[in-house]
PDB file of C-alpha atoms in Angstrom:
ATOM      1  CA  MET Y   1     -29.749  29.427 -20.442  1.00  0.00           C
ATOM      2  CA  LYS Y   2     -27.021  31.359 -19.307  1.00  0.00           C
ATOM      3  CA  LEU Y   3     -27.037  32.467 -15.677  1.00  0.00           C
ATOM      4  CA  ARG Y   4     -26.473  36.246 -14.927  1.00  0.00           C
ATOM      5  CA  THR Y   5     -24.078  37.147 -12.405  1.00  0.00           C
ATOM      6  CA  ILE Y   6     -22.701  40.380 -10.908  1.00  0.00           C
ATOM      7  CA  ILE Y   7     -18.940  40.541  -9.345  1.00  0.00           C
ATOM      8  CA  ILE Y   8     -18.528  42.896  -6.437  1.00  0.00           C
ATOM      9  CA  ASP Y   9     -15.126  43.545  -5.080  1.00  0.00           C
ATOM     10  CA  ASP Y  10     -13.208  46.791  -4.267  1.00  0.00           C
ATOM     11  CA  GLU Y  11     -10.005  45.054  -5.427  1.00  0.00           C
ATOM     12  CA  ALA Y  12      -9.562  45.815  -9.333  1.00  0.00           C
ATOM     13  CA  ASP Y  13      -7.259  42.534  -9.749  1.00  0.00           C
ATOM     14  CA  ALA Y  14      -9.886  40.526  -7.875  1.00  0.00           C
ATOM     15  CA  LEU Y  15     -12.629  41.664 -10.119  1.00  0.00           C
ATOM     16  CA  ASP Y  16     -10.496  41.130 -13.450  1.00  0.00           C
ATOM     17  CA  ALA Y  17      -9.371  37.537 -12.088  1.00  0.00           C
ATOM     18  CA  ILE Y  18     -12.989  36.430 -11.577  1.00  0.00           C
ATOM     19  CA  GLU Y  19     -14.151  38.105 -14.878  1.00  0.00           C
ATOM     20  CA  ASN Y  20     -11.459  36.396 -16.737  1.00  0.00           C
ATOM     21  CA  ILE Y  21     -12.367  32.808 -15.659  1.00  0.00           C
ATOM     22  CA  LEU Y  22     -16.005  33.291 -16.204  1.00  0.00           C
ATOM     23  CA  VAL Y  23     -15.584  34.761 -19.639  1.00  0.00           C
ATOM     24  CA  ASN Y  24     -12.930  32.275 -20.621  1.00  0.00           C
ATOM     25  CA  ASP Y  25     -13.834  28.928 -18.835  1.00  0.00           C
ATOM     26  CA  CYS Y  26     -17.658  29.492 -18.095  1.00  0.00           C
ATOM     27  CA  THR Y  27     -19.303  29.981 -21.286  1.00  0.00           C
ATOM     28  CA  ASP Y  28     -22.740  29.445 -19.693  1.00  0.00           C
ATOM     29  CA  ILE Y  29     -22.244  32.466 -17.406  1.00  0.00           C
ATOM     30  CA  GLU Y  30     -23.300  36.307 -18.428  1.00  0.00           C
ATOM     31  CA  VAL Y  31     -21.237  38.953 -16.394  1.00  0.00           C
ATOM     32  CA  VAL Y  32     -23.910  41.393 -16.322  1.00  0.00           C
ATOM     33  CA  ALA Y  33     -21.486  43.934 -14.130  1.00  0.00           C
ATOM     34  CA  LYS Y  34     -18.388  43.964 -12.062  1.00  0.00           C
ATOM     35  CA  VAL Y  35     -18.398  46.689  -9.318  1.00  0.00           C
ATOM     36  CA  ASP Y  36     -15.742  48.023  -6.969  1.00  0.00           C
ATOM     37  CA  ASP Y  37     -18.260  50.066  -4.968  1.00  0.00           C
ATOM     38  CA  PRO Y  38     -20.756  48.265  -2.581  1.00  0.00           C
ATOM     39  CA  VAL Y  39     -23.187  51.077  -2.426  1.00  0.00           C
ATOM     40  CA  LYS Y  40     -23.526  51.242  -6.249  1.00  0.00           C
ATOM     41  CA  ALA Y  41     -23.714  47.482  -6.237  1.00  0.00           C
ATOM     42  CA  LEU Y  42     -27.056  47.807  -4.302  1.00  0.00           C
ATOM     43  CA  GLU Y  43     -28.726  49.768  -7.260  1.00  0.00           C
ATOM     44  CA  ILE Y  44     -27.214  47.488  -9.910  1.00  0.00           C
ATOM     45  CA  ILE Y  45     -28.510  44.366  -8.108  1.00  0.00           C
ATOM     46  CA  ASP Y  46     -31.932  45.801  -7.833  1.00  0.00           C
ATOM     47  CA  ASN Y  47     -31.990  46.796 -11.589  1.00  0.00           C
ATOM     48  CA  GLU Y  48     -30.387  43.714 -12.935  1.00  0.00           C
ATOM     49  CA  SER Y  49     -31.912  40.976 -10.865  1.00  0.00           C
ATOM     50  CA  PRO Y  50     -28.894  38.571 -10.955  1.00  0.00           C
ATOM     51  CA  ASP Y  51     -29.089  34.616 -10.707  1.00  0.00           C
ATOM     52  CA  PHE Y  52     -26.099  34.842  -8.284  1.00  0.00           C
ATOM     53  CA  ILE Y  53     -23.326  37.306  -7.170  1.00  0.00           C
ATOM     54  CA  PHE Y  54     -19.822  36.798  -6.289  1.00  0.00           C
ATOM     55  CA  LEU Y  55     -19.157  39.106  -3.334  1.00  0.00           C
ATOM     56  CA  ASP Y  56     -16.230  40.069  -1.553  1.00  0.00           C
ATOM     57  CA  ILE Y  57     -16.497  40.465   2.423  1.00  0.00           C
ATOM     58  CA  GLU Y  58     -13.907  43.108   3.571  1.00  0.00           C
ATOM     59  CA  MET Y  59     -14.781  46.304   1.502  1.00  0.00           C
ATOM     60  CA  PRO Y  60     -14.535  49.981   2.676  1.00  0.00           C
ATOM     61  CA  GLY Y  61     -17.665  51.707   3.598  1.00  0.00           C
ATOM     62  CA  MET Y  62     -19.766  48.620   3.491  1.00  0.00           C
ATOM     63  CA  ASN Y  63     -18.822  45.195   3.994  1.00  0.00           C
ATOM     64  CA  GLY Y  64     -20.327  42.312   2.163  1.00  0.00           C
ATOM     65  CA  PHE Y  65     -22.453  41.278   5.174  1.00  0.00           C
ATOM     66  CA  GLU Y  66     -23.895  44.899   5.372  1.00  0.00           C
ATOM     67  CA  LEU Y  67     -24.616  44.982   1.700  1.00  0.00           C
ATOM     68  CA  LEU Y  68     -26.779  41.886   2.048  1.00  0.00           C
ATOM     69  CA  GLU Y  69     -28.696  43.370   5.039  1.00  0.00           C
ATOM     70  CA  ASN Y  70     -29.417  46.209   3.067  1.00  0.00           C
ATOM     71  CA  ILE Y  71     -31.258  44.097   0.682  1.00  0.00           C
ATOM     72  CA  GLU Y  72     -34.985  43.370   1.448  1.00  0.00           C
ATOM     73  CA  ASN Y  73     -35.411  40.382  -0.819  1.00  0.00           C
ATOM     74  CA  ILE Y  74     -32.582  38.181  -1.525  1.00  0.00           C
ATOM     75  CA  ASP Y  75     -33.661  36.036  -4.451  1.00  0.00           C
ATOM     76  CA  PHE Y  76     -30.287  35.273  -5.707  1.00  0.00           C
ATOM     77  CA  ASP Y  77     -27.459  32.937  -4.477  1.00  0.00           C
ATOM     78  CA  VAL Y  78     -24.333  34.379  -3.018  1.00  0.00           C
ATOM     79  CA  ILE Y  79     -20.716  33.184  -3.556  1.00  0.00           C
ATOM     80  CA  PHE Y  80     -18.349  34.867  -1.257  1.00  0.00           C
ATOM     81  CA  ALA Y  81     -14.857  35.555  -2.443  1.00  0.00           C
ATOM     82  CA  THR Y  82     -12.856  36.074   0.508  1.00  0.00           C
ATOM     83  CA  ALA Y  83      -9.574  35.739   2.429  1.00  0.00           C
ATOM     84  CA  TYR Y  84     -11.508  35.923   5.656  1.00  0.00           C
ATOM     85  CA  ASP Y  85     -10.512  34.423   8.974  1.00  0.00           C
ATOM     86  CA  GLU Y  86     -11.191  30.773   9.229  1.00  0.00           C
ATOM     87  CA  TYR Y  87     -13.474  31.253  12.361  1.00  0.00           C
ATOM     88  CA  ALA Y  88     -15.794  33.390  10.040  1.00  0.00           C
ATOM     89  CA  LEU Y  89     -15.610  30.667   7.211  1.00  0.00           C
ATOM     90  CA  GLN Y  90     -17.246  28.005   9.752  1.00  0.00           C
ATOM     91  CA  ALA Y  91     -20.397  30.287   9.678  1.00  0.00           C
ATOM     92  CA  ILE Y  92     -20.252  30.985   6.048  1.00  0.00           C
ATOM     93  CA  LYS Y  93     -19.993  27.294   5.257  1.00  0.00           C
ATOM     94  CA  LYS Y  94     -23.087  26.628   7.265  1.00  0.00           C
ATOM     95  CA  ASN Y  95     -25.222  29.522   5.902  1.00  0.00           C
ATOM     96  CA  ALA Y  96     -23.956  30.658   2.456  1.00  0.00           C
ATOM     97  CA  LEU Y  97     -24.270  28.800  -0.692  1.00  0.00           C
ATOM     98  CA  ASP Y  98     -20.473  28.611  -1.155  1.00  0.00           C
ATOM     99  CA  TYR Y  99     -17.383  30.514  -0.767  1.00  0.00           C
ATOM    100  CA  ILE Y 100     -14.068  30.557  -2.695  1.00  0.00           C
ATOM    101  CA  LEU Y 101     -10.792  31.701  -1.118  1.00  0.00           C
ATOM    102  CA  LYS Y 102      -8.528  34.383  -2.799  1.00  0.00           C
ATOM    103  CA  PRO Y 103      -6.644  33.903  -4.884  1.00  0.00           C
ATOM    104  CA  VAL Y 104      -9.383  32.508  -7.053  1.00  0.00           C
ATOM    105  CA  THR Y 105      -8.972  29.308  -9.183  1.00  0.00           C
ATOM    106  CA  ILE Y 106     -10.938  28.037 -12.224  1.00  0.00           C
ATOM    107  CA  ASP Y 107     -11.685  24.877 -10.186  1.00  0.00           C
ATOM    108  CA  ASP Y 108     -13.154  26.575  -7.149  1.00  0.00           C
ATOM    109  CA  ILE Y 109     -15.308  29.015  -9.313  1.00  0.00           C
ATOM    110  CA  GLN Y 110     -16.599  26.152 -11.680  1.00  0.00           C
ATOM    111  CA  ALA Y 111     -17.452  24.045  -8.314  1.00  0.00           C
ATOM    112  CA  ALA Y 112     -19.326  26.944  -6.959  1.00  0.00           C
ATOM    113  CA  ILE Y 113     -21.326  27.511 -10.238  1.00  0.00           C
ATOM    114  CA  LYS Y 114     -22.105  24.048 -10.219  1.00  0.00           C
ATOM    115  CA  LYS Y 115     -23.715  24.515  -6.946  1.00  0.00           C
ATOM    116  CA  VAL Y 116     -25.666  27.646  -8.108  1.00  0.00           C
ATOM    117  CA  ARG Y 117     -27.181  25.404 -10.955  1.00  0.00           C
ATOM    118  CA  ILE Y 118     -28.221  22.806  -8.734  1.00  0.00           C
ATOM    119  CA  ASN Y 119     -29.857  25.568  -6.404  1.00  0.00           C
ATOM    120  CA  ARG Y 120     -31.792  27.357  -9.045  1.00  0.00           C
ATOM    121  CA  THR Y 121     -34.835  25.008  -9.163  1.00  0.00           C
ATOM    122  CA  ASP Y 122     -36.777  27.831  -7.340  1.00  0.00           C
ATOM    123  CA  LYS Y 123     -35.890  31.544  -6.571  1.00  0.00           C
ATOM    124  CA  ILE Y 124     -36.395  31.901  -2.866  1.00  0.00           C
ATOM    125  CA  ASP Y 125     -35.728  34.615  -0.238  1.00  0.00           C
ATOM    126  CA  ASN Y 126     -32.606  33.995   1.623  1.00  0.00           C
ATOM    127  CA  LYS Y 127     -33.077  36.505   4.095  1.00  0.00           C
ATOM    128  CA  ASP Y 128     -33.532  34.242   6.960  1.00  0.00           C
ATOM    129  CA  ARG Y 129     -30.534  32.059   5.920  1.00  0.00           C
ATOM    130  CA  PHE Y 130     -28.238  35.156   6.001  1.00  0.00           C
ATOM    131  CA  ARG Y 131     -29.668  36.333   9.145  1.00  0.00           C
ATOM    132  CA  ASP Y 132     -28.412  33.350  10.714  1.00  0.00           C
ATOM    133  CA  LEU Y 133     -25.065  33.850   9.084  1.00  0.00           C
ATOM    134  CA  PHE Y 134     -24.898  37.434  10.707  1.00  0.00           C
ATOM    135  CA  LYS Y 135     -25.854  36.119  14.096  1.00  0.00           C
ATOM    136  CA  ASP Y 136     -23.326  33.357  13.912  1.00  0.00           C
ATOM    137  CA  LEU Y 137     -20.505  35.529  12.697  1.00  0.00           C
ATOM    138  CA  SER Y 138     -21.242  37.927  15.578  1.00  0.00           C
ATOM    139  CA  THR Y 139     -20.799  35.054  18.006  1.00  0.00           C
ATOM    140  CA  VAL Y 140     -17.340  33.903  16.648  1.00  0.00           C
ATOM    141  CA  THR Y 141     -15.967  37.490  16.398  1.00  0.00           C
ATOM    142  CA  ASP Y 142     -17.226  38.498  19.911  1.00  0.00           C
ATOM    143  CA  ASN Y 143     -16.107  36.005  22.180  1.00  0.00           C
ATOM    144  CA  LYS Y 144     -14.090  37.636  24.791  1.00  0.00           C
ATOM    145  CA  VAL Y 145     -11.966  36.520  27.810  1.00  0.00           C
ATOM    146  CA  LYS Y 146     -10.623  38.621  30.540  1.00  0.00           C
ATOM    147  CA  ILE Y 147      -6.896  38.152  31.335  1.00  0.00           C
ATOM    148  CA  ALA Y 148      -5.361  39.290  34.601  1.00  0.00           C
ATOM    149  CA  THR Y 149      -1.990  41.380  33.961  1.00  0.00           C
ATOM    150  CA  VAL Y 150       0.392  42.857  36.242  1.00  0.00           C
ATOM    151  CA  ASN Y 151      -1.289  46.372  35.796  1.00  0.00           C
ATOM    152  CA  GLY Y 152      -5.012  45.291  35.825  1.00  0.00           C
ATOM    153  CA  PHE Y 153      -6.507  43.078  33.036  1.00  0.00           C
ATOM    154  CA  GLU Y 154      -7.081  42.950  29.376  1.00  0.00           C
ATOM    155  CA  LEU Y 155     -10.042  41.948  27.295  1.00  0.00           C
ATOM    156  CA  ILE Y 156      -8.919  39.928  24.410  1.00  0.00           C
ATOM    157  CA  CYS Y 157     -10.818  37.771  21.643  1.00  0.00           C
ATOM    158  CA  VAL Y 158      -9.935  34.187  22.132  1.00  0.00           C
ATOM    159  CA  HIS Y 159      -9.974  33.658  18.345  1.00  0.00           C
ATOM    160  CA  ASP Y 160      -6.867  36.209  18.189  1.00  0.00           C
ATOM    161  CA  ILE Y 161      -4.861  34.032  20.379  1.00  0.00           C
ATOM    162  CA  ILE Y 162      -2.392  31.816  18.680  1.00  0.00           C
ATOM    163  CA  ARG Y 163      -1.139  29.845  21.752  1.00  0.00           C
ATOM    164  CA  VAL Y 164      -0.440  29.985  25.275  1.00  0.00           C
ATOM    165  CA  GLU Y 165       2.940  29.220  27.017  1.00  0.00           C
ATOM    166  CA  ALA Y 166       4.006  28.403  30.561  1.00  0.00           C
ATOM    167  CA  SER Y 167       7.004  30.529  31.671  1.00  0.00           C
ATOM    168  CA  GLY Y 168       7.817  29.855  35.303  1.00  0.00           C
ATOM    169  CA  SER Y 169       4.992  31.070  37.629  1.00  0.00           C
ATOM    170  CA  TYR Y 170       3.697  33.170  34.787  1.00  0.00           C
ATOM    171  CA  THR Y 171       1.869  32.274  31.669  1.00  0.00           C
ATOM    172  CA  VAL Y 172       2.485  34.165  28.246  1.00  0.00           C
ATOM    173  CA  VAL Y 173      -0.376  34.661  25.793  1.00  0.00           C
ATOM    174  CA  LEU Y 174       0.756  35.149  22.242  1.00  0.00           C
ATOM    175  CA  MET Y 175      -1.566  36.861  19.686  1.00  0.00           C
ATOM    176  CA  LYS Y 176      -2.205  36.848  16.084  1.00  0.00           C
ATOM    177  CA  ASP Y 177      -0.702  40.446  15.863  1.00  0.00           C
ATOM    178  CA  GLY Y 178       2.489  39.620  17.560  1.00  0.00           C
ATOM    179  CA  GLU Y 179       1.484  40.783  20.852  1.00  0.00           C
ATOM    180  CA  GLN Y 180       2.453  38.951  24.043  1.00  0.00           C
ATOM    181  CA  ILE Y 181       0.375  39.400  27.077  1.00  0.00           C
ATOM    182  CA  VAL Y 182       1.878  38.038  30.312  1.00  0.00           C
ATOM    183  CA  THR Y 183      -0.447  36.850  33.107  1.00  0.00           C
ATOM    184  CA  SER Y 184      -0.092  35.304  36.650  1.00  0.00           C
ATOM    185  CA  LYS Y 185      -2.621  32.701  35.883  1.00  0.00           C
ATOM    186  CA  LEU Y 186      -0.867  29.271  35.588  1.00  0.00           C
ATOM    187  CA  ILE Y 187      -1.507  27.519  32.221  1.00  0.00           C
ATOM    188  CA  LYS Y 188      -4.011  24.946  33.776  1.00  0.00           C
ATOM    189  CA  GLU Y 189      -6.062  27.928  34.662  1.00  0.00           C
ATOM    190  CA  MET Y 190      -5.908  29.214  31.140  1.00  0.00           C
ATOM    191  CA  GLU Y 191      -6.871  25.628  29.837  1.00  0.00           C
ATOM    192  CA  LYS Y 192     -10.026  26.044  31.889  1.00  0.00           C
ATOM    193  CA  ILE Y 193     -10.938  29.497  30.732  1.00  0.00           C
ATOM    194  CA  LEU Y 194     -10.391  28.469  26.927  1.00  0.00           C
ATOM    195  CA  LEU Y 195     -11.689  24.977  27.248  1.00  0.00           C
ATOM    196  CA  ASP Y 196     -14.830  25.751  24.994  1.00  0.00           C
ATOM    197  CA  TYR Y 197     -13.007  27.765  22.342  1.00  0.00           C
ATOM    198  CA  ASP Y 198     -10.875  24.891  20.362  1.00  0.00           C
ATOM    199  CA  PHE Y 199      -7.806  25.086  22.608  1.00  0.00           C
ATOM    200  CA  PHE Y 200      -5.751  22.016  23.137  1.00  0.00           C
ATOM    201  CA  ARG Y 201      -3.130  21.370  25.749  1.00  0.00           C
ATOM    202  CA  SER Y 202      -0.249  19.685  23.404  1.00  0.00           C
ATOM    203  CA  HIS Y 203       2.401  19.568  26.275  1.00  0.00           C
ATOM    204  CA  ARG Y 204       2.580  20.539  29.917  1.00  0.00           C
ATOM    205  CA  SER Y 205       4.034  23.938  29.112  1.00  0.00           C
ATOM    206  CA  HIS Y 206       1.657  24.568  25.805  1.00  0.00           C
ATOM    207  CA  LEU Y 207      -1.887  25.139  25.114  1.00  0.00           C
ATOM    208  CA  ILE Y 208      -2.616  25.889  21.394  1.00  0.00           C
ATOM    209  CA  ASN Y 209      -5.367  27.238  19.352  1.00  0.00           C
ATOM    210  CA  ILE Y 210      -6.396  24.364  17.101  1.00  0.00           C
ATOM    211  CA  ARG Y 211      -7.714  26.747  14.589  1.00  0.00           C
ATOM    212  CA  GLN Y 212      -4.183  28.491  14.271  1.00  0.00           C
ATOM    213  CA  VAL Y 213      -2.519  25.112  13.453  1.00  0.00           C
ATOM    214  CA  LYS Y 214      -0.616  25.266   9.964  1.00  0.00           C
ATOM    215  CA  ARG Y 215       1.035  21.877   9.851  1.00  0.00           C
ATOM    216  CA  PHE Y 216       1.836  18.911  11.991  1.00  0.00           C
ATOM    217  CA  ILE Y 217       5.147  16.896  11.441  1.00  0.00           C
ATOM    218  CA  THR Y 218       6.193  13.393  13.024  1.00  0.00           C
ATOM    219  CA  GLU Y 219       9.936  14.250  13.669  1.00  0.00           C
ATOM    220  CA  ASN Y 220      11.248  14.932  17.078  1.00  0.00           C
ATOM    221  CA  ASP Y 221       8.295  12.808  18.511  1.00  0.00           C
ATOM    222  CA  GLY Y 222       5.927  14.995  16.768  1.00  0.00           C
ATOM    223  CA  GLU Y 223       5.791  18.849  16.482  1.00  0.00           C
ATOM    224  CA  ILE Y 224       2.974  21.239  15.673  1.00  0.00           C
ATOM    225  CA  ILE Y 225       3.586  24.268  13.483  1.00  0.00           C
ATOM    226  CA  MET Y 226       1.536  27.433  14.293  1.00  0.00           C
ATOM    227  CA  VAL Y 227       0.551  29.972  11.877  1.00  0.00           C
ATOM    228  CA  ASP Y 228       3.115  31.957  13.386  1.00  0.00           C
ATOM    229  CA  ASN Y 229       5.651  29.393  12.527  1.00  0.00           C
ATOM    230  CA  SER Y 230       6.401  28.407  16.151  1.00  0.00           C
ATOM    231  CA  ARG Y 231       7.058  24.867  16.747  1.00  0.00           C
ATOM    232  CA  ILE Y 232       5.102  23.273  19.638  1.00  0.00           C
ATOM    233  CA  PRO Y 233       5.938  19.922  20.967  1.00  0.00           C
ATOM    234  CA  LEU Y 234       3.384  17.409  21.156  1.00  0.00           C
ATOM    235  CA  SER Y 235       3.158  14.733  23.845  1.00  0.00           C
ATOM    236  CA  ARG Y 236       3.334  11.331  22.413  1.00  0.00           C
ATOM    237  CA  ARG Y 237       0.320  10.279  24.609  1.00  0.00           C
ATOM    238  CA  ARG Y 238      -1.882  13.101  23.169  1.00  0.00           C
ATOM    239  CA  ARG Y 239      -1.254  12.397  19.464  1.00  0.00           C
ATOM    240  CA  ASN Y 240      -4.406  10.661  18.789  1.00  0.00           C
ATOM    241  CA  GLU Y 241      -6.661  13.488  20.691  1.00  0.00           C
ATOM    242  CA  PHE Y 242      -4.910  16.056  18.840  1.00  0.00           C
ATOM    243  CA  ILE Y 243      -5.718  14.279  15.390  1.00  0.00           C
ATOM    244  CA  GLU Y 244      -9.242  14.060  16.744  1.00  0.00           C
ATOM    245  CA  ALA Y 245      -9.277  17.815  17.819  1.00  0.00           C
ATOM    246  CA  ILE Y 246      -8.193  18.841  14.341  1.00  0.00           C
ATOM    247  CA  ASP Y 247     -10.672  16.648  12.473  1.00  0.00           C
ATOM    248  CA  ALA Y 248     -13.581  18.095  14.572  1.00  0.00           C
ATOM    249  CA  THR Y 249     -12.907  21.643  13.317  1.00  0.00           C
ATOM    250  CA  LEU Y 250     -12.922  20.523   9.607  1.00  0.00           C
TER     251      LEU Y 250
END
């Protein structure tokens, strides 16, 4: 028996990519509709009663989470197709059936569909599960800290910090958008502030956001490559702690 699905994404290329894989490589799936408007998708879901949907997260007008909040009885499975921030993915992992990262691949989609088939023994209302997801997402996106500056203070989301670097009697906070915030707080004070948010003191002058690490290389006594391609030294005595910190976030 074929499972019925709806693809919801505001990007035409993404819609076509998922549909092509389903049509050509997943012959046990029927694509009921593909929709680029989340508001229209609500009506189609209600009329078609799909077994599962592929749902983009970031869409104009109504994002994927808001779409789900507007459905009273979620008796279908959801596979998120997203390029969403890694912090949010931790919440999605815990509460959604599955997610695939763009650009999508055949293997990812087939693996997600396999989970759908395993989960289809009974149709259940997933509202509570997604309510937990919304709560967790709110938590990971709203964590802010107050950073004192020369002219006052700034409130910044801790998950937007890539790293913190000591600079004489000051400390520089480097953000994902390229902004650099200079604070009179010492790096050891910043370490205390960020202790509960997956930050790691890799070196006496460097405090890094573990979730913004891209690569680790062993040359030069060990260097950490961050998402902004900055190269951060790793104290040899802290190498095992660093590996453990990385593993704890996976």
